[in-house]
Amino acid sequence: MTLFVVASFIQACCWSVTRLPQAGESVAASAVSSEPGGKGFNVAIAASRLGAQVSALLGVGEDAAADAALQLLQQHAITPVYAYRLASQSGHGAGLIAADGANMISVYLGPNQLITATHVDHAQASIQSASLVYAQFETSLAAIQHSFALARQAGRQTVLNPSPWQPIPQAVLSQTAILIVNQHEAAQLLAWSAELLAVSPEDTLIALRQAMHAFYQQWPGDLLVVTLGALGSVAMTQAGEWVVAPAWPVTAVDTLGAGDAFSAGLCVALMHGEPLAQALAHANACGACVVQTPGVLAALPDMLAVAAIQRQCGTTPLA
């Protein structure tokens, strides 16, 4: 079983601050870090650590950051890697991380957006032999659309995380079998209000369930998943199965990368044929591993780390 990732590479630079600044305000940082990252890169690394066979497609720069990223993919036995040096500088991101785990991020995508359908064609054999093909929106839409089309031609399932958010083109949405969104993306996609979650979780979950059901009237996909941060995650299938998976009770220090770990965990669990409830719980545990420590790369879990979370919190997640 192989996961093919239509990936992205971003050299992630993060500053730790007491609180996020207001517009026009400067705040002092207590620490700074720089490490290889990017939504697709993180998913590929995380899935490999969770035991999956992984292959990937990505655009990088002619710089030392790209050299380090490609070496790291090699160290994780991610192969084949279809890497194209399409610009002088790789993608870069700047993040501010507050003491409560809240964050603000700006991303320069650079060569990630220069991947074309021709580049995808070189990876056709890997795409069409994969169990799942995963993509996110730090990569060019042309690459995602063509990758998904090739995958669906071969009867493979496709997974999309439309982050950073932008409206999903119909040509991509119609080829997507599994859709993973966070609560903010769900508000855009489903015309659902996430603001009341903190006030009345039960009522807003009822509204979310109705919005997800209505979305299936315009989407032929198989599975819609919404992550809800500290409230866990929910999912609905085309057949109407509804699953709520509460979050594991951990203290969040840094939420960067949690969504990528969740996506990787969900993909790996689904490839292993886990029932939906167990797959969501596993994905929640992967996200919980990441939020407990600063940074992303070192925090992306392996199966031992996931098992440790489950032992720490009990055999089932707690509300």
Short mmCIF file of C-alpha atoms in Angstrom, two decimals:
data_model
loop_
_atom_site.label_atom_id
_atom_site.label_comp_id
_atom_site.label_asym_id
_atom_site.label_seq_id
_atom_site.Cartn_x
_atom_site.Cartn_y
_atom_site.Cartn_z
CA MET A 1 0.00 0.00 0.00
CA THR A 2 1.47 3.30 -1.15
CA LEU A 3 0.52 6.92 -0.56
CA PHE A 4 1.40 9.28 -3.42
CA VAL A 5 1.67 12.89 -2.26
CA VAL A 6 1.29 15.81 -4.65
CA ALA A 7 3.57 17.63 -2.29
CA SER A 8 4.89 21.07 -1.47
CA PHE A 9 8.13 22.20 0.13
CA ILE A 10 8.35 25.29 2.32
CA GLN A 11 11.37 26.23 4.42
CA ALA A 12 9.46 27.05 7.60
CA CYS A 13 10.76 29.91 9.75
CA CYS A 14 8.97 30.40 13.08
CA TRP A 15 9.13 32.99 15.85
CA SER A 16 7.83 32.24 19.35
CA VAL A 17 5.99 35.19 20.90
CA THR A 18 4.02 35.75 24.08
CA ARG A 19 0.99 36.81 22.06
CA LEU A 20 0.16 37.51 18.43
CA PRO A 21 0.63 41.16 17.44
CA GLN A 22 -2.14 43.52 16.45
CA ALA A 23 -2.00 45.23 13.06
CA GLY A 24 1.00 47.56 12.95
CA GLU A 25 2.38 46.30 16.26
CA SER A 26 5.80 44.73 16.91
CA VAL A 27 6.27 42.12 19.62
CA ALA A 28 9.46 40.56 20.96
CA ALA A 29 10.23 36.92 20.17
CA SER A 30 11.68 34.50 22.71
CA ALA A 31 12.91 31.95 20.15
CA VAL A 32 13.31 31.45 16.41
CA SER A 33 13.61 28.29 14.35
CA SER A 34 13.97 27.23 10.71
CA GLU A 35 13.26 23.75 9.38
CA PRO A 36 12.06 21.96 6.22
CA GLY A 37 8.29 21.90 5.99
CA GLY A 38 5.29 22.59 3.82
CA LYS A 39 1.90 20.89 3.94
CA GLY A 40 2.69 18.21 1.39
CA PHE A 41 6.21 17.68 2.71
CA ASN A 42 4.89 17.21 6.26
CA VAL A 43 2.26 14.69 5.15
CA ALA A 44 4.84 12.66 3.23
CA ILE A 45 7.25 12.56 6.19
CA ALA A 46 4.49 11.81 8.70
CA ALA A 47 2.99 8.99 6.61
CA SER A 48 6.43 7.44 6.23
CA ARG A 49 7.01 7.57 10.00
CA LEU A 50 3.64 5.89 10.47
CA GLY A 51 4.83 2.99 8.37
CA ALA A 52 3.40 3.77 4.94
CA GLN A 53 5.24 3.47 1.66
CA VAL A 54 5.30 6.99 0.23
CA SER A 55 6.20 8.59 -3.08
CA ALA A 56 6.01 12.30 -3.86
CA LEU A 57 6.04 15.03 -6.50
CA LEU A 58 7.29 18.53 -5.67
CA GLY A 59 8.85 21.71 -7.02
CA VAL A 60 11.90 23.16 -5.26
CA GLY A 61 14.56 25.82 -5.74
CA GLU A 62 18.25 25.80 -6.60
CA ASP A 63 19.23 26.36 -2.99
CA ALA A 64 20.56 24.70 0.15
CA ALA A 65 17.07 24.47 1.63
CA ALA A 66 16.00 22.19 -1.22
CA ASP A 67 19.16 20.08 -0.83
CA ALA A 68 18.34 19.49 2.84
CA ALA A 69 14.70 18.69 2.11
CA LEU A 70 15.53 16.14 -0.59
CA GLN A 71 18.07 14.50 1.71
CA LEU A 72 15.44 14.22 4.44
CA LEU A 73 12.97 12.58 2.05
CA GLN A 74 15.68 10.10 1.13
CA GLN A 75 16.40 9.37 4.80
CA HIS A 76 12.71 8.53 5.27
CA ALA A 77 12.82 6.07 2.34
CA ILE A 78 10.31 8.14 0.37
CA THR A 79 10.74 6.90 -3.18
CA PRO A 80 10.42 7.64 -5.94
CA VAL A 81 10.62 11.40 -5.43
CA TYR A 82 9.79 13.43 -8.53
CA ALA A 83 11.57 16.69 -7.60
CA TYR A 84 11.97 19.55 -10.04
CA ARG A 85 14.18 22.58 -9.44
CA LEU A 86 12.03 25.29 -10.98
CA ALA A 87 13.33 28.54 -9.43
CA SER A 88 16.39 29.96 -7.75
CA GLN A 89 14.70 30.00 -4.33
CA SER A 90 12.53 27.37 -2.68
CA GLY A 91 9.22 28.18 -1.01
CA HIS A 92 9.52 29.87 2.37
CA GLY A 93 7.10 30.47 5.22
CA ALA A 94 7.08 32.83 8.19
CA GLY A 95 5.07 31.92 11.27
CA LEU A 96 4.40 33.61 14.60
CA ILE A 97 3.53 31.17 17.39
CA ALA A 98 1.90 32.53 20.55
CA ALA A 99 2.25 31.04 24.02
CA ASP A 100 -1.31 29.64 23.83
CA GLY A 101 -0.55 27.84 20.56
CA ALA A 102 -2.33 30.33 18.28
CA ASN A 103 -0.45 31.22 15.11
CA MET A 104 -0.20 33.60 12.15
CA ILE A 105 1.50 32.43 8.94
CA SER A 106 2.59 33.93 5.64
CA VAL A 107 3.87 31.71 2.82
CA TYR A 108 5.87 32.31 -0.37
CA LEU A 109 5.04 29.31 -2.57
CA GLY A 110 7.53 29.97 -5.37
CA PRO A 111 8.37 26.79 -7.35
CA ASN A 112 5.52 24.85 -5.73
CA GLN A 113 3.18 26.70 -8.07
CA LEU A 114 5.27 25.93 -11.15
CA ILE A 115 4.58 22.19 -11.27
CA THR A 116 2.70 21.41 -14.50
CA ALA A 117 0.73 18.54 -15.99
CA THR A 118 3.89 17.54 -17.87
CA HIS A 119 5.73 17.04 -14.58
CA VAL A 120 2.80 14.97 -13.36
CA ASP A 121 2.97 12.76 -16.45
CA HIS A 122 6.47 11.68 -15.44
CA ALA A 123 4.96 10.30 -12.22
CA GLN A 124 2.00 8.57 -13.90
CA ALA A 125 3.09 5.04 -13.03
CA SER A 126 3.52 5.89 -9.35
CA ILE A 127 0.21 7.75 -9.21
CA GLN A 128 -1.76 4.96 -10.83
CA SER A 129 -0.24 2.25 -8.65
CA ALA A 130 -0.79 4.11 -5.35
CA SER A 131 -3.54 3.19 -2.89
CA LEU A 132 -4.29 6.87 -2.20
CA VAL A 133 -3.24 10.08 -3.96
CA TYR A 134 -3.10 13.09 -1.62
CA ALA A 135 -2.89 16.79 -2.51
CA GLN A 136 -3.11 20.19 -0.82
CA PHE A 137 -3.31 23.76 -2.06
CA GLU A 138 0.34 24.77 -1.73
CA THR A 139 0.80 23.03 -5.10
CA SER A 140 -0.39 24.24 -8.50
CA LEU A 141 -4.01 23.48 -9.33
CA ALA A 142 -2.93 22.13 -12.72
CA ALA A 143 -0.78 19.50 -11.02
CA ILE A 144 -3.55 18.52 -8.61
CA GLN A 145 -6.19 18.25 -11.32
CA HIS A 146 -4.03 16.13 -13.61
CA SER A 147 -2.79 13.90 -10.77
CA PHE A 148 -6.35 13.25 -9.63
CA ALA A 149 -7.53 12.57 -13.17
CA LEU A 150 -4.78 9.98 -13.64
CA ALA A 151 -5.58 8.42 -10.28
CA ARG A 152 -9.29 8.15 -10.96
CA GLN A 153 -8.63 6.65 -14.39
CA ALA A 154 -6.84 3.82 -12.58
CA GLY A 155 -9.59 3.47 -9.97
CA ARG A 156 -7.51 5.01 -7.18
CA GLN A 157 -8.90 7.12 -4.35
CA THR A 158 -7.95 10.78 -4.13
CA VAL A 159 -7.67 12.89 -0.98
CA LEU A 160 -7.73 16.70 -0.96
CA ASN A 161 -6.92 19.12 1.84
CA PRO A 162 -7.81 22.53 0.31
CA SER A 163 -5.38 24.49 2.48
CA PRO A 164 -4.40 27.31 2.33
CA TRP A 165 -8.06 27.88 1.54
CA GLN A 166 -9.26 28.92 -1.88
CA PRO A 167 -12.48 27.93 -3.64
CA ILE A 168 -12.11 24.42 -5.04
CA PRO A 169 -12.41 24.36 -8.84
CA GLN A 170 -15.16 22.03 -9.98
CA ALA A 171 -12.68 20.10 -12.13
CA VAL A 172 -10.72 19.23 -8.97
CA LEU A 173 -13.71 18.74 -6.67
CA SER A 174 -15.37 16.29 -9.06
CA GLN A 175 -12.22 14.13 -9.01
CA THR A 176 -11.89 14.19 -5.20
CA ALA A 177 -13.01 11.10 -3.30
CA ILE A 178 -12.04 12.20 0.24
CA LEU A 179 -12.11 15.81 1.40
CA ILE A 180 -10.43 16.98 4.63
CA VAL A 181 -11.10 20.53 5.86
CA ASN A 182 -10.66 22.37 9.13
CA GLN A 183 -13.44 24.36 10.78
CA HIS A 184 -12.49 27.60 9.02
CA GLU A 185 -12.36 25.93 5.61
CA ALA A 186 -15.66 24.22 6.38
CA ALA A 187 -17.22 27.63 6.99
CA GLN A 188 -16.22 28.64 3.45
CA LEU A 189 -17.01 25.33 1.77
CA LEU A 190 -20.29 24.54 3.51
CA ALA A 191 -21.62 28.02 4.35
CA TRP A 192 -21.58 26.92 7.99
CA SER A 193 -20.83 29.15 10.96
CA ALA A 194 -17.95 27.91 13.12
CA GLU A 195 -18.07 30.86 15.51
CA LEU A 196 -20.68 29.34 17.80
CA LEU A 197 -18.59 26.22 18.53
CA ALA A 198 -17.22 27.75 21.72
CA VAL A 199 -20.71 28.80 22.85
CA SER A 200 -22.84 25.81 21.90
CA PRO A 201 -20.87 22.87 20.49
CA GLU A 202 -23.89 20.56 20.35
CA ASP A 203 -26.04 22.98 18.34
CA THR A 204 -23.25 23.87 15.95
CA LEU A 205 -22.43 20.19 15.40
CA ILE A 206 -26.07 19.61 14.46
CA ALA A 207 -25.84 22.49 12.00
CA LEU A 208 -22.55 21.13 10.67
CA ARG A 209 -24.07 17.70 10.12
CA GLN A 210 -26.91 19.27 8.14
CA ALA A 211 -24.48 21.36 6.07
CA MET A 212 -22.31 18.31 5.30
CA HIS A 213 -25.37 16.33 4.23
CA ALA A 214 -26.45 19.19 1.94
CA PHE A 215 -22.97 19.38 0.40
CA TYR A 216 -23.32 15.84 -0.90
CA GLN A 217 -26.10 17.09 -3.18
CA GLN A 218 -23.39 18.80 -5.27
CA TRP A 219 -20.39 16.53 -4.62
CA PRO A 220 -20.08 12.88 -5.71
CA GLY A 221 -17.27 12.08 -3.27
CA ASP A 222 -17.08 9.29 -0.71
CA LEU A 223 -15.99 10.91 2.56
CA LEU A 224 -16.08 14.43 4.02
CA VAL A 225 -14.00 15.08 7.15
CA VAL A 226 -13.95 18.26 9.26
CA THR A 227 -11.34 18.85 11.96
CA LEU A 228 -12.47 20.98 14.89
CA GLY A 229 -9.30 21.66 16.86
CA ALA A 230 -9.78 20.97 20.56
CA LEU A 231 -13.20 19.43 19.85
CA GLY A 232 -11.75 16.66 17.69
CA SER A 233 -13.13 15.78 14.27
CA VAL A 234 -16.30 14.65 12.51
CA ALA A 235 -16.93 12.78 9.29
CA MET A 236 -19.81 11.89 7.01
CA THR A 237 -19.88 9.36 4.19
CA GLN A 238 -21.84 9.56 0.95
CA ALA A 239 -24.16 6.92 2.44
CA GLY A 240 -24.90 9.18 5.43
CA GLU A 241 -22.75 7.52 8.11
CA TRP A 242 -21.92 10.17 10.73
CA VAL A 243 -18.97 9.81 13.08
CA VAL A 244 -17.84 12.15 15.87
CA ALA A 245 -14.34 11.59 17.25
CA PRO A 246 -13.59 13.73 20.33
CA ALA A 247 -10.10 15.14 20.75
CA TRP A 248 -7.50 13.47 22.92
CA PRO A 249 -7.06 15.60 26.09
CA VAL A 250 -3.60 17.10 25.68
CA THR A 251 -2.24 20.61 26.26
CA ALA A 252 -1.59 22.48 23.02
CA VAL A 253 1.71 24.35 22.86
CA ASP A 254 2.06 24.83 19.09
CA THR A 255 -0.71 23.92 16.63
CA LEU A 256 1.41 24.26 13.47
CA GLY A 257 1.51 20.98 11.57
CA ALA A 258 -1.33 19.34 13.50
CA GLY A 259 -3.58 19.30 10.44
CA ASP A 260 -0.86 17.69 8.33
CA ALA A 261 -0.29 15.00 10.97
CA PHE A 262 -4.04 14.40 11.12
CA SER A 263 -4.23 14.01 7.34
CA ALA A 264 -1.29 11.60 7.27
CA GLY A 265 -2.75 9.56 10.11
CA LEU A 266 -6.16 9.38 8.44
CA CYS A 267 -4.67 8.31 5.10
CA VAL A 268 -2.55 5.60 6.70
CA ALA A 269 -5.48 4.27 8.75
CA LEU A 270 -7.79 4.19 5.73
CA MET A 271 -5.15 2.41 3.64
CA HIS A 272 -5.02 -0.25 6.37
CA GLY A 273 -8.80 -0.67 6.16
CA GLU A 274 -9.56 0.71 9.59
CA PRO A 275 -13.26 1.48 10.30
CA LEU A 276 -14.03 5.18 10.08
CA ALA A 277 -14.37 5.76 13.83
CA GLN A 278 -10.99 4.16 14.53
CA ALA A 279 -9.39 5.99 11.61
CA LEU A 280 -10.58 9.35 12.95
CA ALA A 281 -9.40 8.52 16.46
CA HIS A 282 -5.99 7.53 15.08
CA ALA A 283 -5.78 10.77 13.06
CA ASN A 284 -6.76 12.81 16.13
CA ALA A 285 -3.96 11.11 18.09
CA CYS A 286 -1.45 12.03 15.37
CA GLY A 287 -2.52 15.67 15.61
CA ALA A 288 -2.34 15.51 19.41
CA CYS A 289 1.27 14.36 19.21
CA VAL A 290 2.25 17.46 17.23
CA VAL A 291 0.52 20.14 19.32
CA GLN A 292 2.33 19.21 22.54
CA THR A 293 5.78 20.46 21.48
CA PRO A 294 7.10 23.48 19.55
CA GLY A 295 8.01 22.94 15.91
CA VAL A 296 6.67 20.48 13.39
CA LEU A 297 9.28 18.19 11.87
CA ALA A 298 10.54 16.58 15.08
CA ALA A 299 6.99 16.35 16.43
CA LEU A 300 5.53 14.39 13.50
CA PRO A 301 4.77 11.05 15.16
CA ASP A 302 5.60 7.46 14.47
CA MET A 303 3.38 4.60 15.62
CA LEU A 304 5.15 4.41 19.00
CA ALA A 305 4.32 8.06 19.70
CA VAL A 306 0.69 7.53 18.71
CA ALA A 307 0.46 4.48 20.97
CA ALA A 308 1.94 6.52 23.82
CA ILE A 309 -0.79 9.16 23.44
CA GLN A 310 -3.42 6.44 23.54
CA ARG A 311 -1.92 4.89 26.67
CA GLN A 312 -1.60 8.31 28.30
CA CYS A 313 -5.21 9.28 27.61
CA GLY A 314 -6.91 5.88 27.73
CA THR A 315 -7.91 3.41 25.07
CA THR A 316 -10.60 5.73 23.71
CA PRO A 317 -10.43 9.52 23.27
CA LEU A 318 -11.99 11.64 25.95
CA ALA A 319 -14.27 14.62 25.37
#
